[in-house]
Tab-separated table of C-alpha atoms and ligand atoms in Angstrom:
chain	number	residue	atom	x	y	z
N	25	MET	CA	-10.226	10.397	-17.572
N	26	THR	CA	-10.639	6.866	-16.256
N	27	ALA	CA	-10.239	6.409	-12.528
N	28	ILE	CA	-7.533	3.925	-11.518
N	29	LEU	CA	-9.742	2.483	-8.794
N	30	GLU	CA	-13.475	2.606	-8.280
N	31	LEU	CA	-15.172	0.901	-5.369
N	32	LYS	CA	-18.937	0.878	-5.677
N	33	LYS	CA	-20.855	0.213	-2.488
N	34	ILE	CA	-18.650	-2.658	-1.374
N	35	HIS	CA	-19.637	-4.763	1.623
N	36	LYS	CA	-17.572	-7.380	3.398
N	37	SER	CA	-18.546	-9.503	6.396
N	38	PHE	CA	-16.686	-12.278	8.172
N	39	GLU	CA	-18.014	-15.349	9.954
N	40	VAL	CA	-21.468	-14.836	8.506
N	41	GLY	CA	-24.224	-16.753	10.272
N	42	THR	CA	-22.245	-17.234	13.495
N	43	VAL	CA	-22.375	-15.290	16.773
N	44	ASN	CA	-19.126	-13.679	15.671
N	45	GLU	CA	-20.590	-12.246	12.460
N	46	ASN	CA	-18.687	-9.081	11.690
N	47	HIS	CA	-19.835	-6.579	9.066
N	48	VAL	CA	-16.496	-4.894	8.393
N	49	LEU	CA	-17.043	-2.838	5.222
N	50	LYS	CA	-20.460	-1.228	4.994
N	51	GLY	CA	-21.027	0.077	1.503
N	52	ILE	CA	-17.729	1.786	0.738
N	53	ASP	CA	-17.773	4.122	-2.264
N	54	LEU	CA	-14.361	5.343	-3.317
N	55	THR	CA	-12.904	6.688	-6.543
N	56	ILE	CA	-9.154	7.141	-6.904
N	57	GLU	CA	-7.832	9.083	-9.868
N	58	LYS	CA	-4.464	8.562	-11.543
N	59	GLU	CA	-1.504	9.818	-9.486
N	60	GLU	CA	-3.532	10.287	-6.321
N	61	PHE	CA	-1.592	9.187	-3.223
N	62	VAL	CA	-4.126	8.357	-0.538
N	63	THR	CA	-3.242	7.809	3.115
N	64	ILE	CA	-5.697	5.683	5.118
N	65	ILE	CA	-6.100	5.833	8.881
N	66	GLY	CA	-8.514	4.281	11.343
N	67	GLY	CA	-8.506	2.438	14.657
N	68	ASN	CA	-7.538	-1.212	15.104
N	69	GLY	CA	-10.030	-3.410	13.326
N	70	ALA	CA	-11.584	-0.502	11.405
N	71	GLY	CA	-11.292	-2.493	8.184
N	72	LYS	CA	-8.263	-0.837	6.585
N	73	SER	CA	-6.506	-4.071	5.639
N	74	THR	CA	-9.823	-5.626	4.598
N	75	LEU	CA	-10.298	-2.698	2.222
N	76	LEU	CA	-6.876	-3.232	0.615
N	77	ASN	CA	-7.435	-6.992	0.496
N	78	SER	CA	-10.739	-6.392	-1.282
N	79	VAL	CA	-8.968	-4.224	-3.854
N	80	ALA	CA	-6.228	-6.821	-4.404
N	81	GLY	CA	-8.699	-9.713	-4.582
N	82	THR	CA	-7.369	-11.512	-1.490
N	83	TYR	CA	-10.947	-11.220	-0.210
N	84	ALA	CA	-13.946	-11.396	-2.513
N	85	VAL	CA	-16.474	-8.700	-1.661
N	86	ASP	CA	-19.987	-9.781	-0.632
N	87	GLU	CA	-21.720	-6.936	-2.436
N	88	GLY	CA	-20.730	-4.071	-4.674
N	89	ALA	CA	-18.113	-3.797	-7.407
N	90	VAL	CA	-14.384	-3.177	-7.796
N	91	PHE	CA	-13.161	-1.473	-10.980
N	92	LEU	CA	-9.444	-1.365	-11.737
N	93	ASP	CA	-8.397	1.030	-14.482
N	94	GLY	CA	-11.950	1.069	-15.819
N	95	LYS	CA	-12.308	-2.720	-15.938
N	96	ASN	CA	-14.608	-4.676	-13.690
N	97	ALA	CA	-12.293	-6.748	-11.464
N	98	THR	CA	-14.925	-7.793	-8.908
N	99	HIS	CA	-14.783	-11.445	-9.886
N	100	LYS	CA	-11.141	-11.585	-10.925
N	101	ARG	CA	-8.740	-13.641	-8.843
N	102	THR	CA	-5.746	-12.155	-7.032
N	103	ASN	CA	-3.349	-13.473	-9.674
N	104	ASP	CA	-5.265	-11.782	-12.450
N	105	ARG	CA	-5.178	-8.453	-10.587
N	106	ALA	CA	-1.520	-8.814	-9.574
N	107	LYS	CA	-0.107	-7.482	-12.831
N	108	ASP	CA	-1.754	-4.140	-12.083
N	109	ILE	CA	-1.065	-4.054	-8.348
N	110	GLY	CA	2.122	-3.709	-6.299
N	111	ARG	CA	1.915	-4.481	-2.578
N	112	VAL	CA	4.101	-3.960	0.456
N	113	PHE	CA	3.130	-5.307	3.869
N	114	GLN	CA	4.167	-4.625	7.443
N	115	ASP	CA	6.296	-7.770	7.723
N	116	THR	CA	9.694	-6.921	6.242
N	117	LYS	CA	10.242	-10.595	5.368
N	118	MET	CA	7.170	-10.932	3.168
N	119	GLY	CA	8.152	-9.143	-0.014
N	120	THR	CA	11.570	-10.640	-0.650
N	121	ALA	CA	13.125	-14.116	-0.851
N	122	THR	CA	15.722	-14.478	1.936
N	123	ARG	CA	18.029	-16.950	0.211
N	124	LEU	CA	18.144	-15.129	-3.108
N	125	THR	CA	20.496	-12.258	-3.862
N	126	ILE	CA	19.398	-8.665	-4.350
N	127	GLU	CA	19.659	-8.972	-8.125
N	128	GLU	CA	17.814	-12.300	-8.187
N	129	ASN	CA	14.981	-10.793	-6.171
N	130	LEU	CA	14.813	-7.848	-8.552
N	131	ALA	CA	14.860	-10.223	-11.541
N	132	VAL	CA	11.791	-12.012	-10.155
N	133	ALA	CA	10.015	-8.677	-9.634
N	134	PHE	CA	11.038	-7.528	-13.110
N	135	LYS	CA	9.079	-10.405	-14.661
N	136	ARG	CA	5.773	-9.334	-13.137
N	137	GLY	CA	3.055	-9.226	-15.737
N	138	LYS	CA	5.297	-10.891	-18.320
N	139	LYS	CA	4.519	-14.403	-19.404
N	140	ARG	CA	8.038	-15.841	-19.254
N	141	GLY	CA	9.086	-18.399	-16.646
N	142	LEU	CA	10.815	-17.637	-13.387
N	143	SER	CA	14.428	-18.091	-14.437
N	144	LEU	CA	16.814	-16.343	-12.078
N	145	GLY	CA	19.483	-15.538	-14.646
N	146	VAL	CA	20.314	-11.844	-14.699
N	147	LYS	CA	21.467	-10.341	-17.980
N	148	ASP	CA	24.029	-7.528	-18.077
N	149	LYS	CA	21.492	-5.097	-19.504
N	150	GLN	CA	19.047	-5.904	-16.709
N	151	ARG	CA	21.805	-5.516	-14.146
N	152	GLU	CA	22.347	-1.940	-15.308
N	153	VAL	CA	18.643	-1.202	-14.842
N	154	PHE	CA	18.763	-2.713	-11.347
N	155	LYS	CA	21.798	-0.614	-10.421
N	156	GLU	CA	20.082	2.555	-11.591
N	157	GLN	CA	16.942	1.688	-9.655
N	158	LEU	CA	18.869	0.755	-6.498
N	159	LYS	CA	20.595	4.132	-6.605
N	160	LEU	CA	17.177	5.710	-6.031
N	161	LEU	CA	17.194	4.159	-2.559
N	162	GLU	CA	20.455	5.894	-1.586
N	163	LEU	CA	21.448	2.924	0.576
N	164	GLY	CA	24.464	1.807	-1.439
N	165	LEU	CA	22.753	-1.453	-2.429
N	166	GLU	CA	23.755	-0.912	-6.072
N	167	SER	CA	27.237	-2.178	-5.178
N	168	ARG	CA	25.900	-5.242	-3.334
N	169	LEU	CA	23.893	-6.937	-6.075
N	170	LYS	CA	25.197	-10.423	-5.210
N	171	MET	CA	24.406	-10.168	-1.516
N	172	GLU	CA	21.765	-12.458	-0.057
N	173	VAL	CA	18.686	-10.492	0.967
N	174	GLY	CA	18.539	-12.319	4.312
N	175	LEU	CA	21.639	-10.370	5.351
N	176	LEU	CA	19.983	-6.963	4.951
N	177	SER	CA	18.521	-4.951	7.829
N	178	GLY	CA	14.741	-4.601	8.140
N	179	GLY	CA	14.808	-1.080	6.709
N	180	GLN	CA	17.051	-2.017	3.778
N	181	ARG	CA	14.851	-4.993	3.084
N	182	GLN	CA	11.664	-2.922	3.146
N	183	ALA	CA	13.250	-0.348	0.824
N	184	LEU	CA	14.148	-3.180	-1.559
N	185	THR	CA	10.600	-4.566	-1.302
N	186	LEU	CA	9.269	-1.141	-2.240
N	187	LEU	CA	11.531	-1.116	-5.260
N	188	MET	CA	10.466	-4.644	-6.229
N	189	ALA	CA	6.801	-3.648	-5.981
N	190	THR	CA	7.404	-0.719	-8.322
N	191	ILE	CA	10.252	-1.764	-10.653
N	192	VAL	CA	7.562	-2.542	-13.200
N	193	PRO	CA	5.373	0.449	-12.316
N	194	PRO	CA	2.027	-0.932	-11.134
N	195	LYS	CA	-1.242	0.837	-11.918
N	196	LEU	CA	-1.895	0.837	-8.194
N	197	LEU	CA	0.474	0.537	-5.235
N	198	LEU	CA	-0.961	-0.790	-1.952
N	199	LEU	CA	1.013	-0.193	1.235
N	200	ASP	CA	-0.330	-1.779	4.425
N	201	GLU	CA	1.540	-0.204	7.356
N	202	HIS	CA	4.762	-0.944	5.515
N	203	THR	CA	6.841	1.029	8.027
N	204	ALA	CA	5.124	-0.133	11.235
N	205	ALA	CA	7.724	-2.811	12.046
N	206	LEU	CA	10.650	-0.412	11.709
N	207	ASP	CA	12.225	1.836	14.330
N	208	PRO	CA	11.103	5.495	14.088
N	209	LYS	CA	14.184	6.718	12.213
N	210	THR	CA	14.149	3.880	9.680
N	211	SER	CA	10.395	4.294	9.322
N	212	GLN	CA	10.882	7.944	8.344
N	213	MET	CA	13.583	6.935	5.859
N	214	VAL	CA	11.289	4.403	4.168
N	215	LEU	CA	8.409	6.927	4.133
N	216	LYS	CA	10.625	9.517	2.461
N	217	LEU	CA	11.634	6.905	-0.055
N	218	THR	CA	7.984	6.053	-0.629
N	219	ASP	CA	7.250	9.714	-1.457
N	220	LYS	CA	10.187	9.802	-3.848
N	221	ILE	CA	9.266	6.582	-5.666
N	222	VAL	CA	5.576	7.529	-5.929
N	223	GLN	CA	6.527	10.934	-7.350
N	224	GLU	CA	9.278	9.840	-9.709
N	225	LYS	CA	7.308	6.926	-11.109
N	226	LYS	CA	4.040	8.920	-11.120
N	227	LEU	CA	2.261	6.170	-9.218
N	228	THR	CA	-1.229	5.961	-7.803
N	229	ALA	CA	-1.027	4.688	-4.233
N	230	LEU	CA	-3.019	3.743	-1.134
N	231	MET	CA	-1.034	3.770	2.104
N	232	ILE	CA	-2.358	2.603	5.478
N	233	THR	CA	-0.711	4.111	8.530
N	234	HIS	CA	-1.428	4.275	12.239
N	235	ASN	CA	0.324	7.572	12.594
N	236	MET	CA	-1.908	10.609	12.068
N	237	GLU	CA	1.021	12.937	11.533
N	238	ASP	CA	2.409	10.710	8.790
N	239	ALA	CA	-1.042	10.454	7.216
N	240	ILE	CA	-1.239	14.249	7.068
N	241	LYS	CA	2.343	14.797	5.965
N	242	HIS	CA	2.378	12.277	3.136
N	243	GLY	CA	0.183	11.827	0.098
N	244	THR	CA	-2.350	14.037	-1.662
N	245	ARG	CA	-5.532	12.807	0.008
N	246	LEU	CA	-6.428	11.408	3.426
N	247	ILE	CA	-9.199	8.977	4.276
N	248	MET	CA	-10.343	7.849	7.702
N	249	LEU	CA	-12.268	4.605	8.168
N	250	HIS	CA	-14.560	4.075	11.123
N	251	ASN	CA	-17.233	1.440	11.733
N	252	GLY	CA	-17.002	0.216	8.156
N	253	LYS	CA	-17.451	3.624	6.566
N	254	ILE	CA	-15.304	6.473	5.297
N	255	VAL	CA	-15.853	9.275	7.821
N	256	VAL	CA	-13.172	11.712	6.653
N	257	ASP	CA	-12.007	12.333	3.078
N	258	VAL	CA	-9.835	15.408	2.565
N	259	SER	CA	-7.441	16.407	-0.188
N	260	GLY	CA	-5.544	19.333	-1.689
N	261	GLU	CA	-5.250	22.532	0.331
N	262	GLU	CA	-7.661	21.284	2.960
N	263	LYS	CA	-5.372	18.327	3.660
N	264	ASN	CA	-2.179	20.360	3.536
N	265	LYS	CA	-3.265	22.730	6.250
N	266	LEU	CA	-4.713	20.034	8.494
N	267	SER	CA	-3.314	19.488	12.018
N	268	VAL	CA	-3.843	16.422	14.229
N	269	PRO	CA	-6.412	18.291	16.399
N	270	ASP	CA	-8.249	19.391	13.191
N	271	LEU	CA	-8.336	15.787	12.074
N	272	LEU	CA	-9.695	14.605	15.425
N	273	ALA	CA	-12.337	17.342	15.309
N	274	LEU	CA	-13.346	16.314	11.785
N	275	PHE	CA	-13.552	12.703	12.909
N	276	GLN	CA	-15.742	13.636	15.867
N	277	LYS	CA	-18.021	15.820	13.769
N	278	ASN	CA	-18.502	13.229	11.001
N	279	SER	CA	-18.688	10.051	13.059
N	280	GLY	CA	-20.541	11.406	16.063
N	281	ASP	CA	-18.202	9.363	18.271
N	282	THR	CA	-16.201	10.682	21.181
N	283	VAL	CA	-12.673	11.447	20.309
N	284	THR	CA	-10.773	10.316	23.387
N	285	GLU	CA	-11.042	6.580	22.861
N	286	ASP	CA	-10.235	6.704	19.196
N	287	ALA	CA	-7.484	9.216	19.712
N	288	LEU	CA	-5.781	6.512	21.732
N	289	LEU	CA	-6.470	3.884	19.109
N	290	LEU	CA	-5.029	6.081	16.418
N	291	SER	CA	-1.941	7.178	18.273
L	307	LIG	N1	-9.936	-13.434	7.297
L	307	LIG	C1	-10.651	-12.962	8.317
L	307	LIG	N2	-11.527	-13.752	9.009
L	307	LIG	C2	-12.259	-13.276	10.020
L	307	LIG	N3	-12.241	-12.006	10.458
L	307	LIG	C3	-11.400	-11.161	9.803
L	307	LIG	C4	-10.562	-11.586	8.720
L	307	LIG	N4	-9.854	-10.521	8.287
L	307	LIG	C5	-10.214	-9.493	9.069
L	307	LIG	N5	-11.148	-9.860	9.967
L	307	LIG	C6	-11.784	-9.010	10.964
L	307	LIG	O1	-12.242	-7.830	10.344
L	307	LIG	C7	-12.045	-6.700	11.171
L	307	LIG	C8	-11.214	-5.676	10.424
L	307	LIG	O2	-9.923	-6.189	10.261
L	307	LIG	P1	-8.783	-5.424	9.464
L	307	LIG	O3	-7.596	-6.299	9.480
L	307	LIG	O4	-9.309	-4.997	8.154
L	307	LIG	O5	-8.575	-4.138	10.387
L	307	LIG	P2	-7.492	-2.989	10.294
L	307	LIG	O6	-8.231	-1.703	10.196
L	307	LIG	O7	-6.510	-3.288	9.244
L	307	LIG	O8	-6.837	-3.073	11.748
L	307	LIG	P3	-5.304	-2.932	12.242
L	307	LIG	O9	-5.083	-1.471	12.414
L	307	LIG	O10	-5.306	-3.652	13.535
L	307	LIG	O11	-4.426	-3.549	11.213
L	307	LIG	C9	-11.395	-7.219	12.444
L	307	LIG	O12	-12.399	-7.372	13.436
L	307	LIG	C10	-10.816	-8.551	12.029
L	307	LIG	O13	-10.783	-9.440	13.095
L	308	LIG	MG1	-4.500	-3.793	9.219
């Protein structure tokens, strides 16, 4: 079986040759199989977003290789990778167009990977698909297709963004703290929705979170980044029975660092 994502010894540094030179990813090896749902944790500046940006092509890696669905994507531009990748960011305003209606936003998302132009016309048949998909969210948006997206709440908007990122199921879904800007209750709603969409659409996903409990509770595999390396990688039963103290102990054992400081960073 071909892995959906293979990172082979990738390195990424910023501000090379200056006093601020920062070696952020230090030879990351990572293989993600189809339908794996990986949660990623790590302190501020650990390189989590840099890792996702390297997968999406936003950043070119300095060394190593990125394989997407068995094909070498290392030198492919973001646009060329975009047909295989769905992304949702922390900022609830990033994934949707404020002045367009719900159905117009979905129509734009529906064209991903297809070579036709960006016409906003929505056909009746498409509208039925959108309604069905919106029902998945259980937010009643299926009866508000003509509403401007700018009028939605942050949580509704993020749920819609999630749907847009997956309405044409991507080979890989990248979520970068997509619930961090939401209040705790809305955050849990969007996380539940994420589980549902990933399961129903049989997606392969990488999800960054700052919350260790969420990282344990969601997904099929958990990865912790520290000092540019993967220091924890657990899946299956081992992940299911993990507690936050277990995770901190694993981190301490594998990284050799004291837990107190990073426990704060990860809280
Ligand atoms: N475009 C860039 N130019 C310069 N430095 C960068 C750039 N992007 C990231 N960095 C640096 O790389 C390091 C890792 O950043 P990254 O955003 O990947 O961390 P993170 O783990 O996502 O952190 P957070 O939890 O705060 O989101 C940081 O020191 C950051 O300042
Ligand atoms: Mg980040």
